[in-house]
Short mmCIF file of C-alpha atoms in Angstrom, two decimals:
data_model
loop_
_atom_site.label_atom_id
_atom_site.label_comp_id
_atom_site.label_asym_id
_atom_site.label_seq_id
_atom_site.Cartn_x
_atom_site.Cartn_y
_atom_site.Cartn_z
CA UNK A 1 0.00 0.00 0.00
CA UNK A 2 1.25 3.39 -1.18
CA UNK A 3 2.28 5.56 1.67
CA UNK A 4 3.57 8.86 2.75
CA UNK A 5 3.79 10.03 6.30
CA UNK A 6 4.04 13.25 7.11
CA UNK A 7 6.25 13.20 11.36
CA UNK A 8 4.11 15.95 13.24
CA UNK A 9 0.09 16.06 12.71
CA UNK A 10 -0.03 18.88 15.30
CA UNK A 11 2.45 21.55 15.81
CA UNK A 12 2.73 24.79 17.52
CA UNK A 13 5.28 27.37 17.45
CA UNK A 14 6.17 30.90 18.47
CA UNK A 15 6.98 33.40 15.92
CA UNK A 16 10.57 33.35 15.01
CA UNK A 17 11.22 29.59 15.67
CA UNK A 18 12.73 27.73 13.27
CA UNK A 19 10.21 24.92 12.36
CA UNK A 20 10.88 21.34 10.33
CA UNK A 21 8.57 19.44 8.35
CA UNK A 22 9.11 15.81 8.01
CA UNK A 23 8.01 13.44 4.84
CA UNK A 24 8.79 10.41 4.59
CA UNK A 25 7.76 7.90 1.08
CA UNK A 26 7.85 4.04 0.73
CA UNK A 27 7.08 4.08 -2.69
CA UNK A 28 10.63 4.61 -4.36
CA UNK A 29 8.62 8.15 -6.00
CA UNK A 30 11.51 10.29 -7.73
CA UNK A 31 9.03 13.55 -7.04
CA UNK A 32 8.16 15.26 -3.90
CA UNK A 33 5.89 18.33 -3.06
CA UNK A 34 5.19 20.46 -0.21
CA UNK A 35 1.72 22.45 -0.92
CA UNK A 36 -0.14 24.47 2.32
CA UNK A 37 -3.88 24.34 2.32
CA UNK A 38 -6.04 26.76 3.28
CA UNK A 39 -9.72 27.59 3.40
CA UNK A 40 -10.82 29.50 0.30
CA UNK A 41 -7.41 29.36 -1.01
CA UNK A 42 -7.03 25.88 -1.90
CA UNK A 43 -4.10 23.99 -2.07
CA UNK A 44 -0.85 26.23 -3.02
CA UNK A 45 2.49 24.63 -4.08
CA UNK A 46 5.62 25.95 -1.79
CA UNK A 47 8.38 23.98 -3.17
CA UNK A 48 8.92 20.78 -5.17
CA UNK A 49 12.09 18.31 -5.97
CA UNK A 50 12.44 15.89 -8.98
CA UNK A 51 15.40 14.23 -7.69
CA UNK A 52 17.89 14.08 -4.57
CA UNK A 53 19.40 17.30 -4.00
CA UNK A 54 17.55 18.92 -6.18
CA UNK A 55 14.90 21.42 -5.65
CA UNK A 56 12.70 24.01 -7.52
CA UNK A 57 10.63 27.02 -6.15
CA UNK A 58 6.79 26.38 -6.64
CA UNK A 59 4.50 29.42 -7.18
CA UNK A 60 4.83 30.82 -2.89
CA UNK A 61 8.07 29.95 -1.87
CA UNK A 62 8.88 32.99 0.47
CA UNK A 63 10.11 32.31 3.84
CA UNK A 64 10.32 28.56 3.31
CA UNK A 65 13.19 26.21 2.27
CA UNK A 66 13.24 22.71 1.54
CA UNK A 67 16.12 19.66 2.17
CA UNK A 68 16.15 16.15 -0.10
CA UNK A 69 19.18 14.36 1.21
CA UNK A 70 17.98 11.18 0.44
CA UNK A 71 14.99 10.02 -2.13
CA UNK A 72 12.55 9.16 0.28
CA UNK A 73 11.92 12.06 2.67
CA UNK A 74 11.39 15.31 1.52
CA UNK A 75 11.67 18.47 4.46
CA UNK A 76 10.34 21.90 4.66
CA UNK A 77 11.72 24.48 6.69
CA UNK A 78 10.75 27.46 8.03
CA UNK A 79 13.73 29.67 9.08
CA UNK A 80 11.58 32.12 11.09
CA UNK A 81 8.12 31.28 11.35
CA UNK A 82 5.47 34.03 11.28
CA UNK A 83 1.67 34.05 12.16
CA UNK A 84 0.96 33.74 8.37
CA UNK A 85 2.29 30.54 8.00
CA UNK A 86 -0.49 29.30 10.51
CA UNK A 87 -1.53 26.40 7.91
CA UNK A 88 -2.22 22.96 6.97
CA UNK A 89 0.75 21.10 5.01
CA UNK A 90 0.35 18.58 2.67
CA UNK A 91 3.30 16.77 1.55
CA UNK A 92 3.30 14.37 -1.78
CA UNK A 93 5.13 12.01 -4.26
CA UNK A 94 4.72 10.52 -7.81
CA UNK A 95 6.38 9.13 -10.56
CA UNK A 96 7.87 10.80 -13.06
CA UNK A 97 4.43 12.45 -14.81
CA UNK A 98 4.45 10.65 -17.57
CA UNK A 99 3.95 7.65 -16.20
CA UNK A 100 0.83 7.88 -14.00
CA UNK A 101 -0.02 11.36 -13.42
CA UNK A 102 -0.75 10.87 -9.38
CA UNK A 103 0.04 12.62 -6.62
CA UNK A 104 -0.30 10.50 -3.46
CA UNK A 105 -0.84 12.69 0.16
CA UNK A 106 0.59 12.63 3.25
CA UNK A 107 -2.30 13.26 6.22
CA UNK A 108 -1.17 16.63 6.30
CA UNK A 109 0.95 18.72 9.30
CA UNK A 110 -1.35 21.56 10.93
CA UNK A 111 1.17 24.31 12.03
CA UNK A 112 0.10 27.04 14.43
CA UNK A 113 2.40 30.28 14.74
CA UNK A 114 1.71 32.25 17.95
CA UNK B 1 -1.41 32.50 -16.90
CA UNK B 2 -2.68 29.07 -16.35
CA UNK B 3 -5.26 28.79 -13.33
CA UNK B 4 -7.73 26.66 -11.98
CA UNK B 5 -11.29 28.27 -11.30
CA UNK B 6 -14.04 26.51 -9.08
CA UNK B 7 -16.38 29.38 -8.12
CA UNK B 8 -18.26 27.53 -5.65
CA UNK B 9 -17.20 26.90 -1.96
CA UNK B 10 -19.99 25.26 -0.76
CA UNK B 11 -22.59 22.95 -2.42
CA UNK B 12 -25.43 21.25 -0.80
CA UNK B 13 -27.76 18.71 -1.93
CA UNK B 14 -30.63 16.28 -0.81
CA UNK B 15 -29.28 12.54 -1.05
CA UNK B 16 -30.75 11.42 -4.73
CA UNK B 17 -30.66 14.77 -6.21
CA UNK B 18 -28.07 15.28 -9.37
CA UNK B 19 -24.78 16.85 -8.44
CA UNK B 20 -22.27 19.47 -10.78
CA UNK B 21 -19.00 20.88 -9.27
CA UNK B 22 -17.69 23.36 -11.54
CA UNK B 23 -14.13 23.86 -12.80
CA UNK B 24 -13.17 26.16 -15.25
CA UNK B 25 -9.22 26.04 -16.39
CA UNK B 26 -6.90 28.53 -18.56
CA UNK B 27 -4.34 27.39 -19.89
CA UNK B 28 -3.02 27.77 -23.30
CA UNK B 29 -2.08 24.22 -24.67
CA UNK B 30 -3.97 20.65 -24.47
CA UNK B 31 -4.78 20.40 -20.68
CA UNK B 32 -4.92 17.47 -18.61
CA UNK B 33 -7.08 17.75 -15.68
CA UNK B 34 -7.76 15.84 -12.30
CA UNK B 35 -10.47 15.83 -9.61
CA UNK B 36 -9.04 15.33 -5.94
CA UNK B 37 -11.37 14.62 -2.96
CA UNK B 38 -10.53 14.63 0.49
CA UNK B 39 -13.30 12.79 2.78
CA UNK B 40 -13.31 13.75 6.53
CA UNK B 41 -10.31 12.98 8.60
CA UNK B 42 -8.35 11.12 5.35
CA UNK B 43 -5.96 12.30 2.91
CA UNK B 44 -6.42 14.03 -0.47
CA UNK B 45 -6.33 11.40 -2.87
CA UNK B 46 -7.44 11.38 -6.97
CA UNK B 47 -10.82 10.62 -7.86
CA UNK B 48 -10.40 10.61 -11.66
CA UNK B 49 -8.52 12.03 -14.33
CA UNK B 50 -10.18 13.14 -17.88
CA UNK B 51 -7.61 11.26 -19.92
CA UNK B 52 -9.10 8.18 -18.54
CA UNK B 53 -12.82 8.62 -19.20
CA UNK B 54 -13.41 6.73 -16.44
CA UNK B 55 -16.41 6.72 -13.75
CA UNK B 56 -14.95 6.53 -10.35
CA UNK B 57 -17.96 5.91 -7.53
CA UNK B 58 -21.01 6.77 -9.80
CA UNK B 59 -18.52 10.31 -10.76
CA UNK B 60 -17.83 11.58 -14.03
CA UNK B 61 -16.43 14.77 -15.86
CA UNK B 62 -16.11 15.63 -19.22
CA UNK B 63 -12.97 18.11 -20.73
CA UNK B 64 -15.22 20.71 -22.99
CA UNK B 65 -12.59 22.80 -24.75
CA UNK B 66 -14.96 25.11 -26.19
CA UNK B 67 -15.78 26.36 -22.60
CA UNK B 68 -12.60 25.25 -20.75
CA UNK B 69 -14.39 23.63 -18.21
CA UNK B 70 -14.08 19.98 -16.09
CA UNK B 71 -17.02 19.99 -14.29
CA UNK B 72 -17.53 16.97 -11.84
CA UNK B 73 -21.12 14.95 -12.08
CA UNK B 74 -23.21 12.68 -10.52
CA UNK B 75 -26.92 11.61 -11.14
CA UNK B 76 -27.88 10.70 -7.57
CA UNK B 77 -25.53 11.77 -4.94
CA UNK B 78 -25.03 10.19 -1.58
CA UNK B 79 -24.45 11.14 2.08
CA UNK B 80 -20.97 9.49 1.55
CA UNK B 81 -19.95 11.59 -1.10
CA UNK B 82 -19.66 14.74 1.63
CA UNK B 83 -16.53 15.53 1.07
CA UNK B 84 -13.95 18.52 -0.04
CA UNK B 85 -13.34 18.12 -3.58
CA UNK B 86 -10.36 19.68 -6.30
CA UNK B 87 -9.92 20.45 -9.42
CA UNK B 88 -6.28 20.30 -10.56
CA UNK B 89 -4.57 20.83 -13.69
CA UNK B 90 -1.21 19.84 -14.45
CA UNK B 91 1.46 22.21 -15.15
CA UNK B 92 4.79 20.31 -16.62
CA UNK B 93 5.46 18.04 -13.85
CA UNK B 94 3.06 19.74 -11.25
CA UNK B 95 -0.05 20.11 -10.12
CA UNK B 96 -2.39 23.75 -9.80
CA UNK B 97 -5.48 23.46 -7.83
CA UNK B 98 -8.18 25.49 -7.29
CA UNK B 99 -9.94 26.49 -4.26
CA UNK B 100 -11.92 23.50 -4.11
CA UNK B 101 -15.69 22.96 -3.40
CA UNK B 102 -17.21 21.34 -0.11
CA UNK B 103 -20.35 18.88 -1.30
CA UNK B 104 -22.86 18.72 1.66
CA UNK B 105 -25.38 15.31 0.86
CA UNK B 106 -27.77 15.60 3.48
CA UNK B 107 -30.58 12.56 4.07
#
């Protein structure tokens, strides 16, 4: 069974913390996303990574950085967290796109910034 | 600039009664377009995708060009199909949502 596990369900932070995201795939997936969800805004991609090491800016990358040491687990870090990063976190994998088109989801990190 | 449009955030129906979720799409080439649902307390996962013309749990959609829209349908919904639903379309090797639609089946 296809799974990705996102570490922390719950998390809360102060403002100016620094704050990691854990993701974790068993499914040998080369890609791996970080999206936030929230209400009315839908689901927004933050970062993405095709390959170890490598990494690519999605469309709201500001104030986060990512990490892909190894091809399973994908991290998301937030230098200095701020109240507007209060959010839901969905992390993902696929296959290359050709081959399937599917995004599989973690169960999602809520993060609250005091 | 290629975006994802579902206009409404909530829909609510009587279980039996025909459902539509609306998603309208710009982008400028041949689009390829997903619907994501998340049911309560589980993970986003795909419902169907238009390249497969497939019906996934009595759920269909149809790409219309013409009107650039992927609208999600089913003839008689159900209380289980309460649920958060997405319209996606792929950009190169990503995905773009939109804001997504809540479906409220009441008894």
């Amino acid at each position: 069974d296809v799974k990705v596990t996102q570490s922390s369900r719950y998390l809360v932070k102060r403002t100016g913390e620094k704050v990691f995201l854990e993701c974790v795939q068993d499914m040998d997936h080369e890609n791996m996303f970080w999206y936030r969800q929230d209400p009315g805004l839908g689901l927004r991609l933050i970062y993405f990574s095709y390959d170890v090491k490598m990494k690519e800016k999605g469309d709201i990358p500001e104030g986060y950085s990512v990490s892909r040491e190894k091809k399973e687990r994908f991290s998301l870090i937030l230098e200095s967290a701020s109240t507007n990063q209060t959010s839901m976190y969905l992390c993902a994998s696929s296959l290359p796109w050709a081959e399937t088109g599917e995004l599989f989801f973690g169960e999602g990190s809520r993060l609250t910034v005091l | 600039a290629q975006r994802v449009t579902q206009p409404e955030k909530l829909l609510s129906v009587f279980k039996g009664a025909p459902v539509e979720l609306k998603c309208n799409y710009s982008y400028s080439g041949s689009p390829e377009l997903f619907w994501y649902v998340q049911y309560s307390r589980q993970r986003l996962q795909l419902l169907l995708r238009h390249i497969s013309r497939e019906s996934i749990k009595g759920f269909t959609a149809d790409l219309n060009k013409g009107e650039t829209s992927f609208h999600l349908k089913k003839p008689f919904a159900q209380e289980e199909d309460s649920a958060m639903y997405y319209c996606a379309l792929r950009r190169t090797d990503k995905l773009i949502f939109g804001t997504g639609t809540r479906l409220q089946v009441f008894p």
